[in-house]
PDB file of C-alpha atoms in Angstrom:
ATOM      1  CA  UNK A 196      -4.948 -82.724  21.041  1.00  0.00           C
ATOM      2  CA  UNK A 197      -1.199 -83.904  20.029  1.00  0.00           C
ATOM      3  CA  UNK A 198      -0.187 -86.829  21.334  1.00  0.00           C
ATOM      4  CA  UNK A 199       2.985 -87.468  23.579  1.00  0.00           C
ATOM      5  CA  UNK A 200       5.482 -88.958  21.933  1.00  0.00           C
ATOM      6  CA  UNK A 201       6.649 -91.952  23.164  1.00  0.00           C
ATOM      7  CA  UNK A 202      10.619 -91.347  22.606  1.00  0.00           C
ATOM      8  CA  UNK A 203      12.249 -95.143  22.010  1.00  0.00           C
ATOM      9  CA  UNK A 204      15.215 -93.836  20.758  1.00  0.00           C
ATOM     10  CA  UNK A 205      16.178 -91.928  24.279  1.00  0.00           C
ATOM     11  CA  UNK A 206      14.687 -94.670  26.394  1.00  0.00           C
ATOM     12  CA  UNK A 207      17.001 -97.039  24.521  1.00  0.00           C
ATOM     13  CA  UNK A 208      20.358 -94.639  24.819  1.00  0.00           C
ATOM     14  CA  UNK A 209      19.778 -94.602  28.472  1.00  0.00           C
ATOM     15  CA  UNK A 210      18.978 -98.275  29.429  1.00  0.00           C
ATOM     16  CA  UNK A 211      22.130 -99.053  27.121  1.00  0.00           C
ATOM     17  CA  UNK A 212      23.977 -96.276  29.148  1.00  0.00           C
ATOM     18  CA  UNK A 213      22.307 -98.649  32.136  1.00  0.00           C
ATOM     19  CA  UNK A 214      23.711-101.748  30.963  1.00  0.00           C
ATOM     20  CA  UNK A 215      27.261-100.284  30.460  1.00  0.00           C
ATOM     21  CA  UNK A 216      27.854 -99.497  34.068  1.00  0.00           C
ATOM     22  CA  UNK A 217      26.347-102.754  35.524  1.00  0.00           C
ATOM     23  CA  UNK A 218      28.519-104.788  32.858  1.00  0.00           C
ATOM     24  CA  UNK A 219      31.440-102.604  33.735  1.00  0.00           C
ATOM     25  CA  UNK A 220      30.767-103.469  37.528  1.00  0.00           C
ATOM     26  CA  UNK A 221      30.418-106.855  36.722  1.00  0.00           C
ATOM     27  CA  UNK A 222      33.544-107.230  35.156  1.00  0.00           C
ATOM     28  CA  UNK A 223      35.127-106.412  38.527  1.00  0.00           C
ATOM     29  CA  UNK A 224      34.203-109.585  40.023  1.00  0.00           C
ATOM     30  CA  UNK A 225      34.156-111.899  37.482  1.00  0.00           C
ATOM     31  CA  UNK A 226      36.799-112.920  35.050  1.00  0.00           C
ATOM     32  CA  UNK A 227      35.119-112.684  31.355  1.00  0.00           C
ATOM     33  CA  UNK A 228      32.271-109.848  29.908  1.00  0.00           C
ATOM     34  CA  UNK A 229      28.878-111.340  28.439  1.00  0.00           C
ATOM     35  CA  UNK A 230      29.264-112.655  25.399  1.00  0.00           C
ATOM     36  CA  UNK A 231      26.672-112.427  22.599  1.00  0.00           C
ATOM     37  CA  UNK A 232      26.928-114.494  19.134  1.00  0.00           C
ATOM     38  CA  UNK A 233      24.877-113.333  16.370  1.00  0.00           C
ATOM     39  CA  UNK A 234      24.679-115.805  13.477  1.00  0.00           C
ATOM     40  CA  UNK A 235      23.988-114.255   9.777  1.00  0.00           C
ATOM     41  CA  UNK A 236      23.410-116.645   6.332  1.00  0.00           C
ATOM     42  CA  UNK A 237      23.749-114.808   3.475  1.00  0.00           C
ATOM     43  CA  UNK A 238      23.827-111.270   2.266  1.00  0.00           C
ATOM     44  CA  UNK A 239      20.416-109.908   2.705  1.00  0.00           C
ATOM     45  CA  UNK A 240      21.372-106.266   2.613  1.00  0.00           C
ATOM     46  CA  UNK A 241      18.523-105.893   5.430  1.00  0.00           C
ATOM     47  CA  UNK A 242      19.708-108.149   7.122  1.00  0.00           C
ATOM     48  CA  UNK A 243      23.035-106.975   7.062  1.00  0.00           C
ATOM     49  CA  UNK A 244      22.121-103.424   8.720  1.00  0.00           C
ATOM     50  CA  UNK A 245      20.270-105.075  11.298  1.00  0.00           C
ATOM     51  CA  UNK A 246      23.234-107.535  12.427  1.00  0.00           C
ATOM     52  CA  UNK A 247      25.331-104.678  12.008  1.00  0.00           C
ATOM     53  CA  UNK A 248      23.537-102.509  14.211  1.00  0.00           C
ATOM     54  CA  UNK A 249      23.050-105.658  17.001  1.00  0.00           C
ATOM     55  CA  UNK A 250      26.986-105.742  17.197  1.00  0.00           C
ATOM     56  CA  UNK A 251      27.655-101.960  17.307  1.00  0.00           C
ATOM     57  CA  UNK A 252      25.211-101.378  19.854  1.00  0.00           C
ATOM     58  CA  UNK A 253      26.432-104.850  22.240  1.00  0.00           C
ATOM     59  CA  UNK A 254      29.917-103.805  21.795  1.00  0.00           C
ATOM     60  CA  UNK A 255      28.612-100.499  22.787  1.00  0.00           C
ATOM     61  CA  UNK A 256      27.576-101.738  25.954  1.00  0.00           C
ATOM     62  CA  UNK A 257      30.328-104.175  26.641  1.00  0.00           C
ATOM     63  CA  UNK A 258      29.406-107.357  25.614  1.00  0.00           C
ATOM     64  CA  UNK A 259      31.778-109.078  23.406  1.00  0.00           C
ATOM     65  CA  UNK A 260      30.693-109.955  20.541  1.00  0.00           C
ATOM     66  CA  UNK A 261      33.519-111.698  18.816  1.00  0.00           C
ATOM     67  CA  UNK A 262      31.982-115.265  18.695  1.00  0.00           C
ATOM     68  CA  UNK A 263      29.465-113.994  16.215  1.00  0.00           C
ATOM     69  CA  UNK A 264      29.708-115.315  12.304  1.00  0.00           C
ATOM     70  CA  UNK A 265      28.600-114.265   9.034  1.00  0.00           C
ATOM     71  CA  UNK A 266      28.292-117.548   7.209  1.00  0.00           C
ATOM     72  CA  UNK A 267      27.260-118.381   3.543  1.00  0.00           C
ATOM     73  CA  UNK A 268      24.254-118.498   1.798  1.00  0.00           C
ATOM     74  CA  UNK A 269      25.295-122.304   0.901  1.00  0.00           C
ATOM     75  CA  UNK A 270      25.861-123.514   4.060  1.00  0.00           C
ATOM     76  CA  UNK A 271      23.328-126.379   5.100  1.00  0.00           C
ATOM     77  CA  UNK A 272      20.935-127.063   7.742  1.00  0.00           C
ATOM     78  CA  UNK A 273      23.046-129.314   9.421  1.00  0.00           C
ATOM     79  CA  UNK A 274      26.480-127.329   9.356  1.00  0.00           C
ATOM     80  CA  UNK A 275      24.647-124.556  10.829  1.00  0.00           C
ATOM     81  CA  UNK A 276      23.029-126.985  13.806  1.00  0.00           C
ATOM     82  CA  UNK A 277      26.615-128.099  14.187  1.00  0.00           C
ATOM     83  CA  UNK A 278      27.327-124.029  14.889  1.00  0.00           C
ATOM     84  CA  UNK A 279      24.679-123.936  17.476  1.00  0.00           C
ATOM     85  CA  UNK A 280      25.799-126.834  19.284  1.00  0.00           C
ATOM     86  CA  UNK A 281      29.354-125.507  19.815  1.00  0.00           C
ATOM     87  CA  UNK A 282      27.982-121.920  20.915  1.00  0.00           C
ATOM     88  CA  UNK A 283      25.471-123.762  23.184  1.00  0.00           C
ATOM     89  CA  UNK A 284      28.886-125.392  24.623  1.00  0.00           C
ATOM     90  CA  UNK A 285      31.159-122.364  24.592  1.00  0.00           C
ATOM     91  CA  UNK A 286      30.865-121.672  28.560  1.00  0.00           C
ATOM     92  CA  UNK A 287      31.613-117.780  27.165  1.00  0.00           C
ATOM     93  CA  UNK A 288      28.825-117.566  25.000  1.00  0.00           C
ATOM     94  CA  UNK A 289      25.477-116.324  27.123  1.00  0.00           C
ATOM     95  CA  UNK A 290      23.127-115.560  24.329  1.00  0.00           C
ATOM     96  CA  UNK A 291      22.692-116.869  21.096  1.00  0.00           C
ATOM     97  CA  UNK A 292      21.057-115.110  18.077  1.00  0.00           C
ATOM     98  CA  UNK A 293      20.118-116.403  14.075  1.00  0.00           C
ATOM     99  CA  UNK A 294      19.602-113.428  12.224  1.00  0.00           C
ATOM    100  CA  UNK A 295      16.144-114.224  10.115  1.00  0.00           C
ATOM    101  CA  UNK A 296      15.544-114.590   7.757  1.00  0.00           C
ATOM    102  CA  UNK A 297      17.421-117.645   6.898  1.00  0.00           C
ATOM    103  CA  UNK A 298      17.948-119.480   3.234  1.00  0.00           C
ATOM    104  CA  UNK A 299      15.467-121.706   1.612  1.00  0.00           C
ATOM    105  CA  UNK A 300      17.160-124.442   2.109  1.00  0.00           C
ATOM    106  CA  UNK A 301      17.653-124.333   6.676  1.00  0.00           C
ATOM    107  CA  UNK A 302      14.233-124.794   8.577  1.00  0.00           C
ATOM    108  CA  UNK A 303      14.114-121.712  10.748  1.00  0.00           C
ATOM    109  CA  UNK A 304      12.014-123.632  13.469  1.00  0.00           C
ATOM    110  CA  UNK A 305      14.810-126.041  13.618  1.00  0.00           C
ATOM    111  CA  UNK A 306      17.315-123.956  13.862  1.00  0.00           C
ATOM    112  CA  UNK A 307      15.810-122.018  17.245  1.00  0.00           C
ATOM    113  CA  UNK A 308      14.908-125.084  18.879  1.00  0.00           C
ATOM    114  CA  UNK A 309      18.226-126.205  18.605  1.00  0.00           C
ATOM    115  CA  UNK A 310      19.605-122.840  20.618  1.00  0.00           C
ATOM    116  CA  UNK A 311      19.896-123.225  24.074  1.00  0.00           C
ATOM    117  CA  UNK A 312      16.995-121.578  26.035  1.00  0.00           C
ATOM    118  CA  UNK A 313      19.136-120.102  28.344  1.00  0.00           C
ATOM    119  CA  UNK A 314      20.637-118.785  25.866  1.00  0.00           C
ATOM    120  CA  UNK A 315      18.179-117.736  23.530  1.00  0.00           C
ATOM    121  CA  UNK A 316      18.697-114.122  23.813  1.00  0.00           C
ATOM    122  CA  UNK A 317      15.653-114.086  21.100  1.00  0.00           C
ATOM    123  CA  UNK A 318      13.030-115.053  23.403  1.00  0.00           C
ATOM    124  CA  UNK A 319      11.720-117.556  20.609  1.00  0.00           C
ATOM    125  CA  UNK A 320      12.599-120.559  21.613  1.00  0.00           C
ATOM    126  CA  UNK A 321       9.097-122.942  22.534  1.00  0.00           C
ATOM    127  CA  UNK A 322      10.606-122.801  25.927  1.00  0.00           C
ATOM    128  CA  UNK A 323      10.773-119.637  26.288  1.00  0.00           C
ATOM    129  CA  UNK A 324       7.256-118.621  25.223  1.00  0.00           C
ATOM    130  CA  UNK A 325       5.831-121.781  27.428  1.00  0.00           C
ATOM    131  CA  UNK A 326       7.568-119.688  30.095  1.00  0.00           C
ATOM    132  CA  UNK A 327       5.748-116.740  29.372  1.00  0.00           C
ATOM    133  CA  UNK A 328       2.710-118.596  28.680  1.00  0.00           C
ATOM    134  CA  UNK A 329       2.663-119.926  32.497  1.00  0.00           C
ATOM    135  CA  UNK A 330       3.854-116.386  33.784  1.00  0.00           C
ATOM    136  CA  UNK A 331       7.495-117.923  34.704  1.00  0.00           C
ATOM    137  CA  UNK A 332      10.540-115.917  34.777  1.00  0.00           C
ATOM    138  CA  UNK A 333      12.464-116.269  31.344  1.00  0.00           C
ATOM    139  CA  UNK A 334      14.213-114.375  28.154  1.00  0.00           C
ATOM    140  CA  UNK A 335      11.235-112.326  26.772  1.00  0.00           C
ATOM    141  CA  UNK A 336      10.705-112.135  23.063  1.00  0.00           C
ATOM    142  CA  UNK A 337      12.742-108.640  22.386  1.00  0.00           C
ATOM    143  CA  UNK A 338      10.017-106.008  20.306  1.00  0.00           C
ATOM    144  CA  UNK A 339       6.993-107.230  23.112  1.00  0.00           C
ATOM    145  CA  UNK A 340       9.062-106.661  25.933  1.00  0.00           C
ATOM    146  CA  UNK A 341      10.638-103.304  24.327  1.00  0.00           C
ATOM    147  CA  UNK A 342       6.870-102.789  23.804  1.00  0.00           C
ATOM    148  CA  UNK A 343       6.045-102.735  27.430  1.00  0.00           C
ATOM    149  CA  UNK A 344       9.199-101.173  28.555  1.00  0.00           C
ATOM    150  CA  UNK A 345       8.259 -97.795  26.742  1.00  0.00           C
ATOM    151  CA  UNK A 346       4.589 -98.345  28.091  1.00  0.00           C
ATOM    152  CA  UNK A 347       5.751 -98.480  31.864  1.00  0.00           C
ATOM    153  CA  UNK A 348       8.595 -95.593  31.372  1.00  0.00           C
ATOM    154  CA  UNK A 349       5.136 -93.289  30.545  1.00  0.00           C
ATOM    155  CA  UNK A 350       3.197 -94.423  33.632  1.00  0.00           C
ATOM    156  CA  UNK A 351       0.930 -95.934  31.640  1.00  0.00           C
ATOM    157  CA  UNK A 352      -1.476 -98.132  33.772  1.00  0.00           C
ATOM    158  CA  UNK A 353      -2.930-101.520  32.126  1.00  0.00           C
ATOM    159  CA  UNK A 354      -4.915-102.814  34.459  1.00  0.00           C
ATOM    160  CA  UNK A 355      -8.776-103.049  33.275  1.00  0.00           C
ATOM    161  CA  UNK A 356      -7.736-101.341  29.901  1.00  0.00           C
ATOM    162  CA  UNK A 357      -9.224-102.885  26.985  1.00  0.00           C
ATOM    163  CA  UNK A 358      -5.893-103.560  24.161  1.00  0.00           C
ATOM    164  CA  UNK A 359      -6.116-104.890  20.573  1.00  0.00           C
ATOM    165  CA  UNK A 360      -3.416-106.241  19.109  1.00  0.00           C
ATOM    166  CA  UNK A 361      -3.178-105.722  15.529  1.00  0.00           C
ATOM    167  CA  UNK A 362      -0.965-109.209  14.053  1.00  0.00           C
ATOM    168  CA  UNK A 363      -0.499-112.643  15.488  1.00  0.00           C
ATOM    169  CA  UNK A 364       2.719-113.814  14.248  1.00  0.00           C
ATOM    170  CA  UNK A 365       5.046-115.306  17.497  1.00  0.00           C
ATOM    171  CA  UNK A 366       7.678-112.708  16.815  1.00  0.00           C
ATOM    172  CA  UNK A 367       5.218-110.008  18.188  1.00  0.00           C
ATOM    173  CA  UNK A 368       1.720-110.351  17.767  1.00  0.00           C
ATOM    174  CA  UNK A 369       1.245-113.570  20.326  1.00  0.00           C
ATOM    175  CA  UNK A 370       3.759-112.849  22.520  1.00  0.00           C
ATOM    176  CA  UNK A 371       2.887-108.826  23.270  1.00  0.00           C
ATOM    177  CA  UNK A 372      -0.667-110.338  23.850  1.00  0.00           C
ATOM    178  CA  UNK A 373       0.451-112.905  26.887  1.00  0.00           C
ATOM    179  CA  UNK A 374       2.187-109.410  28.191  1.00  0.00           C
ATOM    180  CA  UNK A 375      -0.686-106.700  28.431  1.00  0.00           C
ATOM    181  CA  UNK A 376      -2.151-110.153  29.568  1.00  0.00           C
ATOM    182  CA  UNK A 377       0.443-110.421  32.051  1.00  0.00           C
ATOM    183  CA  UNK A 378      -0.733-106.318  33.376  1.00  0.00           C
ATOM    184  CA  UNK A 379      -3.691-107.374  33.510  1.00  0.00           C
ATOM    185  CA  UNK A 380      -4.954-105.440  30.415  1.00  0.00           C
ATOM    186  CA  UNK A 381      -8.126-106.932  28.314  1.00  0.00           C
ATOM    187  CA  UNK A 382      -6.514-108.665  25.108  1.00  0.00           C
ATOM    188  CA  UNK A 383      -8.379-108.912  21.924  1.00  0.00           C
ATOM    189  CA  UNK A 384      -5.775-109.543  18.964  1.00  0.00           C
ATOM    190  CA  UNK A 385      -6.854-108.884  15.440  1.00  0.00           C
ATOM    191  CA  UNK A 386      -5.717-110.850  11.843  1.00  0.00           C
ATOM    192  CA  UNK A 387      -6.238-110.621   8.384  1.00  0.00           C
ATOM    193  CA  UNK A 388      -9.944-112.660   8.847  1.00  0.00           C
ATOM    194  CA  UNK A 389     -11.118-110.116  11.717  1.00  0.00           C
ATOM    195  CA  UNK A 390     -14.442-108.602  10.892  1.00  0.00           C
ATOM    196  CA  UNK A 391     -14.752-104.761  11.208  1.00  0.00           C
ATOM    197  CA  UNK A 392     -11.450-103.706  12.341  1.00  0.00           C
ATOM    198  CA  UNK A 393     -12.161-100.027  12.515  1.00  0.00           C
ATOM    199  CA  UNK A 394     -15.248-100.632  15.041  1.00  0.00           C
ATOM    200  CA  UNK A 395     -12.530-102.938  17.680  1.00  0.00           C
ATOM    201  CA  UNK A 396      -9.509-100.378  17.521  1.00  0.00           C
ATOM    202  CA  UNK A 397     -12.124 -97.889  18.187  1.00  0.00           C
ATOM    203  CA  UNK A 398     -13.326-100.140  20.997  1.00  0.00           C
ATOM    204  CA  UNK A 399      -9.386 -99.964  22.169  1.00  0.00           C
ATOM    205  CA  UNK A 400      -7.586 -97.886  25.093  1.00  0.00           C
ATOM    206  CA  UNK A 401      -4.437 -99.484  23.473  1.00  0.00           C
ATOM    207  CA  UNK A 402      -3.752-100.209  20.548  1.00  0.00           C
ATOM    208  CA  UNK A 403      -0.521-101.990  19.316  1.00  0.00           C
ATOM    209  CA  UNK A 404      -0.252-102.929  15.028  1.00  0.00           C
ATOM    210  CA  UNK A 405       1.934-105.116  13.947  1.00  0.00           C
ATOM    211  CA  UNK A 406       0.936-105.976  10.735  1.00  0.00           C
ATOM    212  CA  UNK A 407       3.644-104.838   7.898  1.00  0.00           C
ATOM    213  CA  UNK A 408       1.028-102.550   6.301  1.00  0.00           C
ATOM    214  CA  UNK A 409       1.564 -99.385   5.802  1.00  0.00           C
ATOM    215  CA  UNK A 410      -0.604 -96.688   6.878  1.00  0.00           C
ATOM    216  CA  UNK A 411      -3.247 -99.181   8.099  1.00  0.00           C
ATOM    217  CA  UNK A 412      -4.440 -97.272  10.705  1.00  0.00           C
ATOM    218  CA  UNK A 413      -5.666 -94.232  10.316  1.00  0.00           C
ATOM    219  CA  UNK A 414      -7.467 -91.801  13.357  1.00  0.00           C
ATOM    220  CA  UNK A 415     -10.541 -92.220  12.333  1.00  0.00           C
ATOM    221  CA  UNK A 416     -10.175 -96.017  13.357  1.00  0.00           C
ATOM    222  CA  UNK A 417      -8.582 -94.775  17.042  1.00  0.00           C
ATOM    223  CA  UNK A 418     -10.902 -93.719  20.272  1.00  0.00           C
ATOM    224  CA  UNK A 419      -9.879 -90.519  21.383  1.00  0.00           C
ATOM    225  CA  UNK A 420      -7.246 -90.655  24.287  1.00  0.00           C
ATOM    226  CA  UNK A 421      -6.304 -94.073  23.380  1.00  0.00           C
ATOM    227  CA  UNK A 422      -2.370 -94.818  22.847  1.00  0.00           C
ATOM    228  CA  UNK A 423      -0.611 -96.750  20.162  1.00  0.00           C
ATOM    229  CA  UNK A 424       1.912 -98.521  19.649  1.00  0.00           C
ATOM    230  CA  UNK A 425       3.478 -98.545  15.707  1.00  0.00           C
ATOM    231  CA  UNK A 426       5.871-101.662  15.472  1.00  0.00           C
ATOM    232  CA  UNK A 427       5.775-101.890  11.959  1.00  0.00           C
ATOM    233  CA  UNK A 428       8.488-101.074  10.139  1.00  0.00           C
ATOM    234  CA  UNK A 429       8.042-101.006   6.107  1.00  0.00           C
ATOM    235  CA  UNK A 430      10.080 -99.185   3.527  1.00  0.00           C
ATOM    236  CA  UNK A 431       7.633 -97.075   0.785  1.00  0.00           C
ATOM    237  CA  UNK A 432       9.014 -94.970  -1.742  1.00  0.00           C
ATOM    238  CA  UNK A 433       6.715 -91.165  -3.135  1.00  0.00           C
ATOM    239  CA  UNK A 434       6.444 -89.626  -6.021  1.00  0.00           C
ATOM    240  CA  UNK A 435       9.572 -88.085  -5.990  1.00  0.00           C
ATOM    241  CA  UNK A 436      11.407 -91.916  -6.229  1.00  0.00           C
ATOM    242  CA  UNK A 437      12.458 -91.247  -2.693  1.00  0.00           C
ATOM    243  CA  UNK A 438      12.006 -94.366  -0.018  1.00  0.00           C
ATOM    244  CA  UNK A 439      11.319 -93.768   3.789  1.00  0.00           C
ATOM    245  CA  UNK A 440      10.303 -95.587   6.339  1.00  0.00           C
ATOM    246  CA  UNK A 441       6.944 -95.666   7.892  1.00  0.00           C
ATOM    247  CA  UNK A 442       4.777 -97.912  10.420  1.00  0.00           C
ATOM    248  CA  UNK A 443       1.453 -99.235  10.058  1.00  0.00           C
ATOM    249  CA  UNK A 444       0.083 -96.106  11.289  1.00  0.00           C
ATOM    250  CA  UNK A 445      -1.048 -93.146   9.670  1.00  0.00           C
ATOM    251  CA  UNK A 446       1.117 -90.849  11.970  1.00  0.00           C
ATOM    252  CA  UNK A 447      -0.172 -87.161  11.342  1.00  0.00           C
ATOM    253  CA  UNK A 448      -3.746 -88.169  11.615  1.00  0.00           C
ATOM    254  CA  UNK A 449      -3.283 -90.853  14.715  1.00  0.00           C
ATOM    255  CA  UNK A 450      -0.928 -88.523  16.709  1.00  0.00           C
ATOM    256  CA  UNK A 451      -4.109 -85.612  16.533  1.00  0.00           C
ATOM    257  CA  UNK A 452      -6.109 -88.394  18.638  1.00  0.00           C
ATOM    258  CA  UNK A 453      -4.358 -90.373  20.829  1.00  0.00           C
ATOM    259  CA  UNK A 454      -2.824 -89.588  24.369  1.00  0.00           C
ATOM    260  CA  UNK A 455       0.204 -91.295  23.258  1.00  0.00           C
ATOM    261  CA  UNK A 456       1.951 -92.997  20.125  1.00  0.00           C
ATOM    262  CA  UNK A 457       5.371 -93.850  18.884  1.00  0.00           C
ATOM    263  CA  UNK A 458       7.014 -92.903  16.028  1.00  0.00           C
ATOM    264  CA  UNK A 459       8.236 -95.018  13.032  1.00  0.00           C
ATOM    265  CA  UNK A 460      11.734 -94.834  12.775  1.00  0.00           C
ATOM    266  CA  UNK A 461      12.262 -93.844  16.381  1.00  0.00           C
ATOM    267  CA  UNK A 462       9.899 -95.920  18.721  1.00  0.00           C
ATOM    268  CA  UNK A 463       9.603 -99.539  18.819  1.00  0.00           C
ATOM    269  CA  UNK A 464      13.058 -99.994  16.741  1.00  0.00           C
ATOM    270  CA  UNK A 465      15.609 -99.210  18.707  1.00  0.00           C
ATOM    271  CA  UNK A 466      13.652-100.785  22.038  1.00  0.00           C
ATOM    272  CA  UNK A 467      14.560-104.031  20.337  1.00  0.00           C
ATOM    273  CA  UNK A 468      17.964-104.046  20.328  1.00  0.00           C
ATOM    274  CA  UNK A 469      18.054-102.709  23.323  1.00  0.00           C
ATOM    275  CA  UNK A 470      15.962-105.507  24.830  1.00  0.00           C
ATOM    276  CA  UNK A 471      18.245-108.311  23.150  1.00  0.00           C
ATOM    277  CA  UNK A 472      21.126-106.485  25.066  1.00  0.00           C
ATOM    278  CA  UNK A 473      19.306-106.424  28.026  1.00  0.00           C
ATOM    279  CA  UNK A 474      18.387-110.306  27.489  1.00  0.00           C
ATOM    280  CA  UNK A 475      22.625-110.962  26.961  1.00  0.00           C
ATOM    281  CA  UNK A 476      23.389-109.416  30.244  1.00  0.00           C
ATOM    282  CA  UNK A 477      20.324-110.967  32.167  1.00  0.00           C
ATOM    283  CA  UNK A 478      21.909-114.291  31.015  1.00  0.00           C
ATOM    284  CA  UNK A 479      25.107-113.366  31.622  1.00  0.00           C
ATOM    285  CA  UNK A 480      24.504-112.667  35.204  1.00  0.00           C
ATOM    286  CA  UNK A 481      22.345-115.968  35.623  1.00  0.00           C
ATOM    287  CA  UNK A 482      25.686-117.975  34.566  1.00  0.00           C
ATOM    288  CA  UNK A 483      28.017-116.120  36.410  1.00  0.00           C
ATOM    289  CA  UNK A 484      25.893-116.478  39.697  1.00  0.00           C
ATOM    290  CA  UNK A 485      25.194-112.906  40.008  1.00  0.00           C
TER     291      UNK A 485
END
């Protein structure tokens, strides 16, 4: 058996194709497009791609992106509050996003509490994920929600299905757990301290990892017919001193297994930029009184 493929990178090109016609509509009734301001400190060359990539793709779609700011790796905590406070303001500004992760010296946790959560295009502010917590409509973190986007585009039913979740950080682990919750799936989420991994993904009808380990699962550890779900992202480099990326799954001997996995690059990835445009225009509309 070879698993379907669960295409992000199409799903993405035509929800951003989506998202260019309603803005486009949109900007016949009202008088200004969604903005989106991406904040960057420093020159963390990953970081860099990434921010890149978030205004190409908004820009893409329409949303205008020109209150965005690459500021210096010296800047302090409080200059870059001050920065949040005026986009919080700026009545053209609908989502706000701080590029992670940020210098040494600026508290990350302060930093997204200070944004907005209307306009925390993110979905990280505590707001937010009490919204999510409580089932209440709100900005969804962006990788859980591109998560269950691809999972619904395949038909894939949740109810009653038993899902581990491989990582608990709150940029994906927790939150993608409170969703398959939310589908009424069976959530167990897995850590660095669970006991016996292998026997609980085996145990799984969906697994998602989310770890930052390469290759940690393999199909041995995967029920046959399950599906997967590879956000990891991590740069390794072979013998031949050449780097590519991979996920935390071992693709050639998962994809022989399960009924359905995504590839690393290719799956997740692009889902969550998409979803962070998505989250702009959803704001957008809610200010506008669309």
């Amino acid at each position: 058996m070879s698993a379907l493929l669960l295409d992000g990178k199409a799903l993405a090109a035509r929800i951003q194709a989506e998202l260019t016609h309603e803005v486009r509509s949109l900007q016949e009734r009202f008088p200004r497009p969604p903005g989106l301001a991406v904040l960057w400190v420093g020159d963390n060359p990953a970081s860099a791609a990434y921010v890149g990539n978030k205004n190409r793709s908004g820009a893409g779609v329409g949303i205008d992106i020109s209150k965005g700011q690459h500021l210096p790796a010296t800047l302090s905590e409080a200059e870059l509050l001050a920065i949040v406070d005026e986009l919080n303001a700026d009545a053209s500004v609908d989502g706000i996003l701080v590029q992670l992760p940020l210098p040494e010296q600026i508290d990350s946790n302060r930093i997204l509490d200070r944004i907005d959560p209307d306009k925390d295009v993110d979905g990280l502010h505590p707001t937010n994920l009490g919204r999510l917590v409580r089932g209440e409509p709100g900005l969804r973190s962006c990788t859980p929600a591109g998560v269950m986007r691809l999972l619904a585009e395949a038909g894939i039913d949740l109810a009653g299905k038993t899902a581990v979740v491989l990582g608990r950080s709150i940029l994906v682990g927790k939150p993608v757990a409170l969703m398959l919750l939310e589908k009424n799936a069976t959530v167990i989420m897995a850590h660095s301290r669970t006991r016996d991994l292998a026997a609980l993904t085996r145990s799984a009808d969906v697994v998602v990892a989310a770890v930052g380990k390469p290759g940690l699962v393999d199909g041995a550890m995967i029920k046959p017919g399950a599906v997967v779900i590879d956000v990891g992202i991590n740069r390794i480099t072979d013998a031949a001193g050449k780097s590519r990326l991979v996920g935390d799954v071992d693709f050639a001997s998962v994809r022989e297994v399960a009924s359905a996995i995504t590839p690393v690059p290719g799956g997740v990835g692009p889902m969550t930029v998409t979803m962070l445009l998505a989250n702009t225009v959803q704001s957008y509309r809610r200010r506008v009184g669309s």
